[in-house]
Amino acid sequence: MTLPTMRAAVAESFGGPDVLQVRKIAMPAIAPDEVLVRVAYVGLQPADAAARAGWQPPGVAVEPPLIPGNEFSGTVTATGRLATGFEIGDAVLGFRVFGCSAEYVTVPASQVIRKPAALPWDAAGVLSASGQTAHTALETLGITAGETVIVHGAAGGVGTIFVQLSLLAGATVIGTAGAENQDYLRWLGAVAVEYGPGELGRLRAAVRKHSSSESADAVLDAAGRGSLRAAVELTPNRFRIGSIAEPPLADELGCLFIRSQRSSERLRELAELAANGYLNVTIRRRYRLEEVAAAHREIETGHGRGKAVLEIHQPQETTEWGATGQDLEYIGIEL
Ligand SMILES: NC(=O)c1ccc[n+]([C@@H]2O[C@H](COP(=O)([O-])OP(=O)(O)OC[C@H]3O[C@@H](n4cnc5c(N)ncnc54)[C@H](OP(=O)(O)O)[C@@H]3O)[C@@H](O)[C@H]2O)c1
């Protein structure tokens, strides 16, 4: 019997971006509690590139052949007999540990939510991974109204969402980015500070100017590269300094290391915020499935704003490119 096949981006061995090849492989079999989703868009994040290169995420055994991708949007094409709440044809977004850079993905129904009609397909495909990390960080650091928060790596996938969630919580946000992303940070609503030599002094001056105190209330390090060393000079309480990027340094300095806690409830809240215009989902660049190696090369640079996305299939309901109205407006500014 010939099994049905699908196209997927597969790393047959650990290595650089060029180990990724688009292959025809067997369609995944669906378990009783799962839904089968025809994938529309898949977000990319540094963890995809790191796992492809051989990194083992905590609690997960990654072995080639590896299909990267931890988040997706798409359409339900089959449901397991115990997978309640979804019907064939439902527009959804969701998450799983790898396996998403393919035409189809199976996933427990508990890791999928309905896509709000107002949320564009591409924005839905890149929301889960960075969004849920940013949401977890906001909760862990306990950001509240009136506080001043510093975000290292504020322009990236996680930083972009964390800045906006902190602003929605009523905080003043000071973010670091490279020279090219200073206007972007201001557009998001943050006070923009350039990283690099003299960064600590610039951050100190920004805290003095924008808060009633000499120190910030909390810091998120979404950049790594030793950013926590500046953070501990700017915030006295190390339980309000968290890194998502540099576990050994967080440990050494007695700061928190924050891991994303993913759930459908968290994702639903983010999707509603984005669909209702409270959260901009910035698409850095779009790639076709065949361009997956180039997409990995880009995320490995460690620079850029928002998220890169792979387009696997464009559902008919898609009306326009672009994430949200705000995103299109921003692109229109031509900085
Ligand atoms: N713990 C977890 O659960 C978890 C979850 C998701 C991600 N992460 C990790 O968190 C980090 C950020 O993820 P991401 O998806 O946001 O990555 P990303 O999209 O690649 O963004 C990284 C950002 O860091 C900035 N950056 C580069 N060098 C910097 C420096 N020296 N100082 C300050 N900022 C600098 C870049 O800004 P410019 O472009 O302006 O240079 C870029 O916007 C990665 O290390 C990732 O592996 C951890």
XYZ file of C-alpha atoms and ligand atoms in Angstrom:
383
model
C 0.000 0.000 0.000
C 1.322 3.470 -0.818
C 1.123 5.880 2.105
C 0.043 9.490 1.448
C 2.998 11.870 1.350
C 3.666 15.517 2.131
C 6.548 17.955 1.671
C 8.574 18.922 4.718
C 11.831 20.693 5.574
C 13.997 17.896 6.975
C 17.471 17.918 8.551
C 18.774 14.387 7.971
C 21.783 15.157 10.169
C 22.826 17.909 12.583
C 24.710 20.745 10.909
C 24.496 24.135 9.235
C 21.425 25.535 7.438
C 22.233 23.564 4.263
C 21.453 20.242 5.949
C 17.803 21.305 5.549
C 16.247 19.808 2.432
C 12.640 19.819 1.290
C 11.671 16.130 1.087
C 8.580 14.088 0.349
C 7.862 12.049 3.440
C 4.946 10.005 4.763
C 2.050 11.993 6.196
C 1.970 11.729 10.004
C -0.582 9.318 11.498
C -3.144 10.985 13.725
C -3.589 9.854 17.375
C -7.075 9.801 18.994
C -6.538 13.081 20.910
C -4.998 14.911 17.941
C -6.082 17.005 14.999
C -4.396 16.999 11.597
C -3.695 20.515 10.335
C -2.836 21.627 6.819
C -0.158 24.178 7.629
C -0.395 27.706 6.249
C 2.439 29.590 8.002
C 5.231 28.530 10.361
C 7.202 30.931 12.528
C 10.968 30.606 12.931
C 12.933 31.171 16.106
C 16.520 30.750 17.312
C 15.635 27.395 18.941
C 14.892 25.910 15.485
C 18.354 26.776 14.219
C 20.017 25.663 17.448
C 18.265 22.259 17.426
C 19.138 21.785 13.754
C 22.786 22.375 14.724
C 22.635 19.777 17.520
C 21.418 21.661 20.622
C 19.296 19.529 22.940
C 16.502 21.586 24.563
C 15.903 20.690 28.215
C 13.596 17.688 28.541
C 13.490 16.989 24.797
C 15.603 14.410 22.947
C 16.222 15.845 19.476
C 17.472 13.357 16.888
C 17.761 13.625 13.120
C 15.782 13.412 10.957
C 14.484 16.678 12.438
C 11.669 18.811 11.062
C 12.075 22.234 12.724
C 9.208 24.562 13.647
C 7.352 25.006 16.946
C 4.324 27.074 15.906
C 1.890 27.220 13.017
C -1.383 28.464 11.586
C -3.516 26.355 9.288
C -6.746 24.479 8.658
C -8.021 21.361 10.412
C -8.310 18.508 7.889
C -9.028 15.575 10.237
C -9.882 15.045 13.905
C -9.106 12.084 16.188
C -12.080 10.460 17.887
C -11.138 11.991 21.286
C -10.206 15.430 19.894
C -13.206 17.519 20.808
C -13.941 21.130 19.974
C -12.740 21.198 16.372
C -14.269 20.444 13.006
C -12.771 19.896 9.596
C -12.226 23.269 7.967
C -11.607 25.208 11.200
C -8.930 27.910 10.917
C -6.507 27.395 13.807
C -3.149 28.283 15.292
C -1.118 26.223 17.702
C 2.146 24.845 18.942
C 4.116 21.623 19.285
C 7.748 20.716 19.886
C 9.251 20.760 16.358
C 7.691 19.136 13.294
C 5.822 22.213 12.010
C 7.854 23.078 8.877
C 5.750 20.715 6.784
C 2.560 20.689 4.745
C 0.719 18.850 7.513
C 1.182 18.534 11.237
C -0.533 16.408 13.885
C -1.001 18.024 17.269
C -3.017 17.371 20.442
C -6.275 19.337 20.317
C -5.244 20.924 23.635
C -2.417 22.751 21.787
C -4.620 24.350 19.168
C -7.012 27.302 19.305
C -9.382 28.753 16.729
C -7.902 31.605 14.737
C -9.881 34.831 15.253
C -11.127 35.942 11.829
C -9.418 39.340 12.199
C -6.001 37.782 12.838
C -4.101 37.385 9.538
C -2.823 33.879 8.776
C 0.851 34.845 8.795
C 0.586 36.711 12.109
C -1.224 33.676 13.566
C 1.634 31.426 12.426
C 4.305 33.382 14.321
C 2.438 34.239 17.506
C 2.884 31.242 19.773
C 6.608 30.767 20.380
C 7.783 34.332 21.032
C 4.372 35.472 22.261
C 4.052 32.794 24.908
C 7.642 33.377 26.050
C 6.979 37.116 26.398
C 3.688 36.464 28.211
C 5.394 34.011 30.604
C 8.127 36.587 31.292
C 5.603 39.341 32.002
C 3.864 37.073 34.509
C 7.100 35.818 36.118
C 8.561 39.297 36.526
C 5.208 40.606 37.815
C 5.147 43.771 35.712
C 2.494 46.220 36.935
C 1.234 49.711 36.117
C 3.570 52.590 36.904
C 6.740 50.493 36.867
C 9.816 51.041 34.722
C 11.029 47.980 32.814
C 14.220 47.467 30.809
C 14.223 44.996 27.910
C 17.522 43.859 26.392
C 16.959 42.687 22.805
C 13.674 44.575 22.594
C 13.330 44.490 18.785
C 13.499 40.688 18.364
C 10.702 38.136 18.269
C 10.247 37.935 22.041
C 11.228 41.550 22.748
C 8.658 42.946 20.308
C 5.800 41.216 22.144
C 7.208 41.786 25.649
C 7.538 45.544 25.042
C 3.896 45.760 23.991
C 2.554 43.562 26.817
C 4.479 45.665 29.357
C 3.035 48.860 27.876
C -0.450 47.336 28.023
C 0.208 46.548 31.702
C 0.852 50.263 32.210
C 4.644 50.184 32.549
C 7.239 52.526 31.055
C 9.511 50.456 28.816
C 13.162 51.136 28.021
C 14.461 48.820 25.299
C 17.863 48.139 23.770
C 18.482 47.430 20.086
C 21.039 48.145 17.379
C 21.160 51.463 15.518
C 18.863 50.184 12.758
C 16.068 49.304 15.175
C 15.953 52.490 17.281
C 13.035 53.963 15.308
C 11.277 50.608 15.431
C 11.471 50.552 19.246
C 10.074 54.088 19.421
C 7.288 53.039 17.044
C 6.460 50.172 19.413
C 6.195 52.720 22.242
C 9.474 52.082 24.073
C 12.262 54.464 25.034
C 15.030 53.348 22.665
C 18.632 52.845 23.812
C 21.459 51.582 21.601
C 23.407 48.590 22.877
C 27.217 48.413 22.655
C 30.015 50.417 24.356
C 28.557 52.930 26.834
C 25.242 51.059 27.064
C 25.137 51.043 30.875
C 25.514 54.836 31.037
C 22.832 55.358 28.394
C 20.455 53.018 30.218
C 21.114 54.792 33.531
C 20.373 58.155 31.919
C 17.163 56.798 30.383
C 16.002 55.405 33.739
C 16.678 58.788 35.437
C 14.827 60.654 32.709
C 11.772 58.407 32.469
C 11.180 57.190 36.024
C 10.888 58.792 39.433
C 13.686 56.589 40.744
C 17.380 55.930 40.159
C 16.703 52.285 39.315
C 14.397 50.262 37.106
C 11.824 47.956 38.696
C 12.447 44.933 36.477
C 14.595 43.733 33.563
C 14.049 41.145 30.856
C 17.170 39.935 29.092
C 16.079 38.680 25.664
C 19.530 39.225 24.148
C 22.073 37.241 26.178
C 25.642 38.343 25.316
C 26.269 39.405 28.916
C 23.355 41.869 29.076
C 22.551 40.691 32.609
C 25.762 42.343 33.862
C 24.238 45.735 33.047
C 20.852 44.624 34.381
C 22.150 43.967 37.894
C 23.624 47.496 38.001
C 20.240 48.993 37.198
C 17.796 46.972 39.308
C 18.385 46.048 42.960
C 16.017 43.067 43.244
C 17.499 40.087 41.376
C 14.193 38.230 41.572
C 12.879 40.881 39.223
C 15.638 40.343 36.677
C 15.029 37.486 34.285
C 16.899 36.104 31.299
C 15.444 33.894 28.599
C 18.764 33.668 26.796
C 21.678 33.005 29.157
C 21.027 30.382 31.872
C 24.591 30.074 33.269
C 24.965 33.848 33.753
C 21.501 34.108 35.319
C 22.554 31.402 37.742
C 25.913 33.052 38.489
C 24.289 36.434 39.223
C 21.332 35.027 41.198
C 18.796 36.226 38.627
C 15.853 34.255 37.246
C 16.040 32.078 34.167
C 12.645 32.088 32.499
C 11.383 29.238 30.306
C 8.292 29.612 28.198
C 5.213 27.963 29.724
C 2.976 27.286 26.768
C -0.774 26.739 27.058
C -3.827 27.217 24.874
C -5.171 29.787 27.375
C -2.055 31.908 27.059
C -2.144 31.644 23.274
C -5.856 32.545 23.176
C -5.216 35.726 25.176
C -2.435 36.751 22.792
C -4.538 35.947 19.718
C -7.422 38.057 21.036
C -5.104 40.983 21.799
C -3.632 40.804 18.293
C -6.991 40.349 16.564
C -8.390 43.380 18.387
C -5.473 45.628 17.490
C -3.773 45.791 20.902
C -0.753 43.762 19.843
C 1.220 44.248 16.657
C 2.769 41.099 15.225
C 5.717 42.208 13.121
C 6.767 40.017 10.216
C 10.466 40.553 9.542
C 10.597 38.553 6.330
C 8.650 35.858 4.489
C 10.198 32.742 2.953
C 8.797 29.881 0.897
C 9.309 26.336 2.182
C 12.061 25.821 -0.426
C 13.925 28.797 1.091
C 14.077 27.260 4.563
C 17.920 27.163 4.631
C 18.049 30.906 3.861
C 15.492 31.521 6.603
C 17.673 29.634 9.094
C 20.727 31.622 7.988
C 18.822 34.804 8.757
C 17.670 33.806 12.233
C 21.203 32.677 13.068
C 22.439 36.256 12.651
C 20.787 37.143 15.980
C 19.655 40.478 14.526
C 16.366 41.757 13.185
C 12.923 42.908 14.256
C 9.906 40.712 14.910
C 9.590 37.286 13.318
C 10.594 35.498 10.132
C 7.919 33.222 8.682
C 7.737 30.309 6.231
C 4.761 30.283 3.907
C 3.711 26.680 3.298
C 0.284 27.249 1.823
C -1.803 30.376 1.382
C -5.413 29.688 2.437
C -8.043 31.229 0.185
C -9.354 33.473 2.937
C -6.052 35.367 3.034
C -6.776 38.827 1.751
C -3.444 40.582 1.983
C 0.165 40.210 2.948
C 1.195 41.776 6.188
C 0.570 41.138 9.828
C -1.713 43.843 11.093
C -2.790 47.229 9.879
C -0.147 48.763 12.114
C 2.539 46.555 10.591
C 1.648 47.639 7.081
C 1.632 51.246 8.193
C 5.083 50.801 9.716
C 6.499 49.205 6.573
C 5.065 52.160 4.690
C 7.194 54.608 6.679
C 10.383 53.406 4.873
C 12.831 54.168 7.691
N 13.819 30.566 27.543
C 12.911 30.392 26.586
O 11.875 29.748 26.781
C 13.131 31.063 25.262
C 12.079 31.180 24.356
C 12.287 31.891 23.165
C 13.547 32.432 22.891
N 14.565 32.246 23.779
C 15.896 32.827 23.545
O 15.759 34.240 23.731
C 16.617 34.957 22.854
C 15.799 35.939 22.021
O 14.910 35.218 21.185
P 14.222 35.966 19.962
O 13.372 34.980 19.282
O 13.633 37.250 20.404
O 15.519 36.274 19.055
P 15.683 37.290 17.848
O 14.370 37.489 17.174
O 16.838 36.809 17.066
O 16.039 38.700 18.502
C 17.255 38.905 19.113
C 17.429 40.406 19.288
O 18.614 40.609 20.040
C 19.134 41.856 19.658
N 20.559 41.905 19.959
C 21.597 41.375 19.272
N 22.734 41.668 19.905
C 22.412 42.389 21.012
C 23.145 42.988 22.056
N 24.472 42.885 22.130
N 22.453 43.649 23.028
C 21.119 43.755 22.986
N 20.360 43.222 22.007
C 21.012 42.543 21.035
C 18.837 42.011 18.187
O 18.630 43.397 17.958
P 19.209 44.144 16.657
O 18.568 43.445 15.459
O 18.732 45.534 16.825
O 20.692 43.949 16.663
C 17.570 41.176 17.981
O 16.439 41.981 17.784
C 17.339 33.889 22.026
O 18.567 33.621 22.662
C 16.430 32.680 22.126
O 17.109 31.463 21.946
C 14.382 31.569 24.950
